[in-house]
XYZ file of C-alpha atoms in Angstrom:
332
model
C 108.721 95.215 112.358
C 106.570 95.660 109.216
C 108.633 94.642 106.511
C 107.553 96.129 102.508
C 109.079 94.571 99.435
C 109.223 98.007 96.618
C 109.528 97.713 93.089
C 112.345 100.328 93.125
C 112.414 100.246 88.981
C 108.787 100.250 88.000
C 106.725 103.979 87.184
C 108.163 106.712 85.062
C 110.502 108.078 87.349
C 112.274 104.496 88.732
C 114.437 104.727 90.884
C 114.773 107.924 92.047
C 110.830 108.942 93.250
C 111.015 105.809 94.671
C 113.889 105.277 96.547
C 113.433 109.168 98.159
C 109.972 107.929 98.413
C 111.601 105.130 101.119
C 113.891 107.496 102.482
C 111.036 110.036 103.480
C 108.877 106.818 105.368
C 111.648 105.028 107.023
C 112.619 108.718 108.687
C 108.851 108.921 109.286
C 108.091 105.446 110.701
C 110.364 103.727 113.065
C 108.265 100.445 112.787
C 108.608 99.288 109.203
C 111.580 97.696 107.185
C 112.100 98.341 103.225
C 113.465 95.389 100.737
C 114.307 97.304 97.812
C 114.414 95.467 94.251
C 116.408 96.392 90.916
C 119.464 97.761 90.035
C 121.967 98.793 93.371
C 124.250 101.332 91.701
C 121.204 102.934 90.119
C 119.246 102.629 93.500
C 122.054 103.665 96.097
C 122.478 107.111 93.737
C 119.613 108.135 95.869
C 119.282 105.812 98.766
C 120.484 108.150 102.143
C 118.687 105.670 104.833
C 121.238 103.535 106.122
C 119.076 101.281 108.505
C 116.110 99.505 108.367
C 116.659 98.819 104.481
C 117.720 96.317 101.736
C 119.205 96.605 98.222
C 117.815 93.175 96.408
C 119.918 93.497 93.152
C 118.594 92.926 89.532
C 119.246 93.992 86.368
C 115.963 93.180 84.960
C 112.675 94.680 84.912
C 109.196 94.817 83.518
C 108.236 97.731 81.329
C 104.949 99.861 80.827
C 104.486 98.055 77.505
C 105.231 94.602 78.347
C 101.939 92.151 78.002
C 101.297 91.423 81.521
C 100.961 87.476 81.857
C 103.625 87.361 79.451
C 106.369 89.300 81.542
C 105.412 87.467 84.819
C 106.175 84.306 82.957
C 109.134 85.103 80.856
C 111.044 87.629 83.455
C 111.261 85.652 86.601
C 113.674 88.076 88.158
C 112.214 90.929 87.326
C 112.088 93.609 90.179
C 108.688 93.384 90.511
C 108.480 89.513 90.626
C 110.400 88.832 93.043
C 109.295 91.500 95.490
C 105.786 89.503 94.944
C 108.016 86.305 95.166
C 109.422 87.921 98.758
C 105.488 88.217 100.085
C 104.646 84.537 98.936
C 108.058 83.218 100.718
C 107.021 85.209 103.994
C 110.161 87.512 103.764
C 108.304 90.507 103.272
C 104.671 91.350 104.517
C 103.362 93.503 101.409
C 104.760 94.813 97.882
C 104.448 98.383 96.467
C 105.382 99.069 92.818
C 104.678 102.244 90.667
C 105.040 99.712 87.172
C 102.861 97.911 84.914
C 99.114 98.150 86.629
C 98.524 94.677 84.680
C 102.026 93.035 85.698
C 101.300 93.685 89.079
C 97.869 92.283 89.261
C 98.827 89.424 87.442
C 101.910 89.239 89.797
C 99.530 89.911 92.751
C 97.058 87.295 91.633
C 99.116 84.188 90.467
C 101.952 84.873 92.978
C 100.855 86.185 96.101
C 97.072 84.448 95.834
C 93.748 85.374 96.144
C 91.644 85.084 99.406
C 89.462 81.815 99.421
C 85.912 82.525 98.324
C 87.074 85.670 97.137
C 86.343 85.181 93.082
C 87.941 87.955 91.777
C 89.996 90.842 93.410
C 89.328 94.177 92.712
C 90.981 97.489 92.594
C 90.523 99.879 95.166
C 91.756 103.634 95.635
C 90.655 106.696 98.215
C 89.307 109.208 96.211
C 88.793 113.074 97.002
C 85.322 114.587 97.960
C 84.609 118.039 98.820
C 84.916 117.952 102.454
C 88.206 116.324 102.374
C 87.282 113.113 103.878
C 87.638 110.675 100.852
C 85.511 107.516 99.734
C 86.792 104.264 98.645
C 85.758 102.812 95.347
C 85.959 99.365 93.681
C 86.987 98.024 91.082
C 88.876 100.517 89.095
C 89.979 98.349 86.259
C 91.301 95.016 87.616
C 88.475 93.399 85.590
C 86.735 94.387 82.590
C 83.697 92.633 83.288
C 81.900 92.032 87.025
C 79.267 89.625 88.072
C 76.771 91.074 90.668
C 78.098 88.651 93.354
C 81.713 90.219 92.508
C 80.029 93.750 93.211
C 78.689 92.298 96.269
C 81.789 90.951 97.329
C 83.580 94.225 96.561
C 81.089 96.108 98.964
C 82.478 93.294 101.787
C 86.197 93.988 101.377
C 85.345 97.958 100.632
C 83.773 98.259 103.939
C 86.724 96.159 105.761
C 88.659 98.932 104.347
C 87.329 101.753 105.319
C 86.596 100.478 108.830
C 90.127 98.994 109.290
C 92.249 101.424 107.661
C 90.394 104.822 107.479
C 88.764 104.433 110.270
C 85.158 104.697 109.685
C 82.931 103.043 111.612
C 80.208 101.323 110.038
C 80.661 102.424 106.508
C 78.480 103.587 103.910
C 78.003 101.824 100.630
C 76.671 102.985 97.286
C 76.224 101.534 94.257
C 77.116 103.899 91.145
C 74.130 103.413 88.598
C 72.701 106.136 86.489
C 69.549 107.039 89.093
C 69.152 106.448 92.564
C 66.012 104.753 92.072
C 65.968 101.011 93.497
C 64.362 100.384 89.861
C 67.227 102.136 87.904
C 70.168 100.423 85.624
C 70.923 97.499 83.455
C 70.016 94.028 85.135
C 73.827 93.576 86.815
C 72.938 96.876 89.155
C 69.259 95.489 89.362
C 71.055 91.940 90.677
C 73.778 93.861 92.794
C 71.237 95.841 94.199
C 69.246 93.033 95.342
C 72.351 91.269 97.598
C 73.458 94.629 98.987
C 70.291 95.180 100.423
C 69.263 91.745 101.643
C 72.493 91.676 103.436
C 72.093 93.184 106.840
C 75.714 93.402 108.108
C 76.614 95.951 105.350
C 75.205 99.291 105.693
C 74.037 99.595 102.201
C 72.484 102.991 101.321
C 70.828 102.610 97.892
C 71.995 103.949 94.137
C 74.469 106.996 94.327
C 74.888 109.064 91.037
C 78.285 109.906 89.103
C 77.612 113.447 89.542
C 77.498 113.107 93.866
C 80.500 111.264 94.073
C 82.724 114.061 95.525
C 80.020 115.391 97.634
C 80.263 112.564 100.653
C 77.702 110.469 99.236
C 79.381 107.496 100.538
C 82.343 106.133 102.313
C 82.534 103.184 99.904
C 81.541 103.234 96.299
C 81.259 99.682 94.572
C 80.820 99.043 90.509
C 82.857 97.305 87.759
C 85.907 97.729 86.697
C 85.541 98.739 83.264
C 83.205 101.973 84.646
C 85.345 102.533 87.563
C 88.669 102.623 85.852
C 86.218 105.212 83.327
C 85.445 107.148 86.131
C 88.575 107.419 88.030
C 90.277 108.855 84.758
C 87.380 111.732 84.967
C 87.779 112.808 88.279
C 91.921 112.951 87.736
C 91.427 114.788 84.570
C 88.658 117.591 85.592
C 90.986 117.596 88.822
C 93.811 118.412 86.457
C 91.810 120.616 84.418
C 90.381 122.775 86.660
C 93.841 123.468 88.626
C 95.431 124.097 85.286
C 92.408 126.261 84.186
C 93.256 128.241 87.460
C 96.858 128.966 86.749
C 96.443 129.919 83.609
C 93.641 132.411 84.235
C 95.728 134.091 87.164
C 98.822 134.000 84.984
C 97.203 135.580 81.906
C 94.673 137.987 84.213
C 96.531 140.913 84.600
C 97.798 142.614 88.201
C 94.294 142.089 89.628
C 93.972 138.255 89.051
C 97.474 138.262 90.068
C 96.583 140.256 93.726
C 93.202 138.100 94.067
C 95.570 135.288 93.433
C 97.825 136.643 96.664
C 94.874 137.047 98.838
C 93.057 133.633 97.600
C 96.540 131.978 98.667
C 95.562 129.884 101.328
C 91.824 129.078 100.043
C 93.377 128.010 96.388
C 96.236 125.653 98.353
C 93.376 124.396 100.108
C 91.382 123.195 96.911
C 94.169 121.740 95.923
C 94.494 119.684 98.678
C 91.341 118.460 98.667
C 91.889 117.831 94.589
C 95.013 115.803 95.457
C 94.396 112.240 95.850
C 97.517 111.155 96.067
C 97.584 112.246 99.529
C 95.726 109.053 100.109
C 98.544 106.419 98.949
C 97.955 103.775 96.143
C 95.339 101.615 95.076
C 95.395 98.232 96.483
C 94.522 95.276 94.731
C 92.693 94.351 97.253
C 91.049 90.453 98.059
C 94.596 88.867 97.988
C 96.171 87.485 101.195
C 98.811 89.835 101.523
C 98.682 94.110 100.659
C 99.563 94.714 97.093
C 99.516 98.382 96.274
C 100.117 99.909 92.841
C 101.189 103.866 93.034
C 100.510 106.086 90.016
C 103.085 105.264 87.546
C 104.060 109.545 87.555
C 104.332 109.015 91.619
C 107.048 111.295 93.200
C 109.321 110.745 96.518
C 105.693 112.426 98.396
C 103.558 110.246 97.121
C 105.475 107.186 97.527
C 105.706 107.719 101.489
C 102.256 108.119 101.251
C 101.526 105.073 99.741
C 104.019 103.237 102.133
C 102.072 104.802 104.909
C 99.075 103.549 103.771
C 100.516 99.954 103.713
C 101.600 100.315 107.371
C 98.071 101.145 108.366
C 97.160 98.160 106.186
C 99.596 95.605 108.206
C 99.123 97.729 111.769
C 95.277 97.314 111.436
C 95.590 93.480 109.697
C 92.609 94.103 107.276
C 93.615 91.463 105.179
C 93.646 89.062 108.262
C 90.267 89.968 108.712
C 89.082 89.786 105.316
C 90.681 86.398 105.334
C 88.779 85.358 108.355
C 85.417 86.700 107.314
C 85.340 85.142 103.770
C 86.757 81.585 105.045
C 83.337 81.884 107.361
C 81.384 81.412 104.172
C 83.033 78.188 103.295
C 81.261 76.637 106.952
């Protein structure tokens, strides 16, 4: 039995997306158990699942404005904390929270623990291409800055990732620079650049641009955090953007935008689909010895079982068993 500590009270729309969210997997997944943390009465409002799940009760909780090392510190029973507390005590086998993105890493870092010879975990999410397939890209913002061996070590864990969990056998990894030139970029791409392609066991195909990102360029995208959080906030907003600039135009079109609308049906749900990446599950913060997954803080009950989906893979395939045992060969 898989067993998943949730932050029940973190993410705009605590408890309820989150607790239907849990009701939706455990009728989906016969294999996993859910530890649910925060406030019971609030929680068992929407809690139908009567097996196969836990009510952890407290009344406290860390908000979206709380400094994160700060609230770790100061609010020791704090729904989040001791869901990452559950992980570290071996009562629960990963945490999901929709909270404080900086709570949670700090939680995830100082609590759960990073992998040895892993310097600095990073962020990583599926994001939507084209095609519908996805690519995985690290770091998104769990640190501002990046050396070039963090990059490289990104591209390790990113391809464990997308082997283990997506299924992808021998994934491809770019590095986002502004060319695809070997010669392009500031001198951290130049370094990165330089391990990813001396290393033989990743299959390292060169620069990839901004621009070819959701055209299947690669399975695994690697950079730092401060330009991937930058360029995960594009991609969500033209997705945004373009689906809004769609409704509006077949709203305000008249009877024949209206009918095109009608017969575009299918094609339009389809781009929205492939728009959608919430349909992947959360971004893990990923390089610690257990699964840590954040969910989008405006996650509903959908995208919650998603996410807890995308933890059982996690725990079902034991990529962070792997990545354990890979990095701890470096230390021979």
């Amino acid at each position: 039995m898989k067993k998943i500590a949730i932050d029940a009270m973190g993410g705009d729309f605590a408890p309820q997306a989150l607790v239907e969210g849990a009701n939706q997997a455990l009728r989906e997944f016969s294999d996993i158990e859910l530890i649910l943390y925060g406030d019971e009465a609030k929680i068992k409002q929407y809690l139908t699942a009567t097996e196969r799940v836990t009510i952890v009760h407290t009344d406290e909780k860390i908000e979206s404005d709380d400094e994160p090392t700060k609230a770790i510190r100061q609010k020791k029973n704090a729904s989040m904390i001791l869901a990452a507390k559950a992980v570290k005590a071996g009562e629960a086998d990963a945490v999901l929270s929709a909270g404080n993105t900086g709570a949670l890493l700090a939680a995830g870092f100082f609590i759960v623990g990073r992998i040895k010879n892993i310097d600095r975990p990073g962020l990583l999410s599926t994001l939507p291409t084209i095609n519908g397939k996805g690519f995985d890209m690290l770091d998104l913002g769990a640190n501002a800055e990046n050396t070039a061996h963090h990059l490289y070590q990104y591209a390790k864990l990113g391809s464990f990732y997308a082997e283990s969990v997506r299924g992808i056998k021998r994934p491809r990894v770019g590095l986002l620079n502004n060319g695809t030139e070997s010669s392009k970029g500031d001198p951290l791409r130049k370094e990165t650049y330089e391990l990813l392609a001396a290393d033989s066991t990743i299959h390292f195909i060169g620069n990839v641009e901004a621009r070819e990102l959701m055209n299947d360029v690669a399975d695994v995208v690697v950079t730092d955090g401060f330009t991937g959080n930058a360029v995960l906030k594009s991609i969500e907003g033209t997705a945004l953007s373009i689906m809004g600039q769609l409704k509006k135009s077949i709203l305000g079109g008249g009877l024949k935008a209206k009918l095109g609308a009608l017969l575009l049906k299918d094609s339009l749900r389809e781009l929205k689909s492939s728009l959608d990446y919430s349909e992947a599950g959360g971004a893990v913060l990923f390089g610690l010895k257990a699964p840590v997954v954040k969910t989008h803080g405006s996650s509903d009950a959908k995208t919650v079982c998603s996410t807890i989906r995308q933890i059982r893979t996690m725990l079902d395939t034991n990529v962070v068993g792997k990545s354990v045992a890979e990095f701890s060969k470096e230390a021979e």
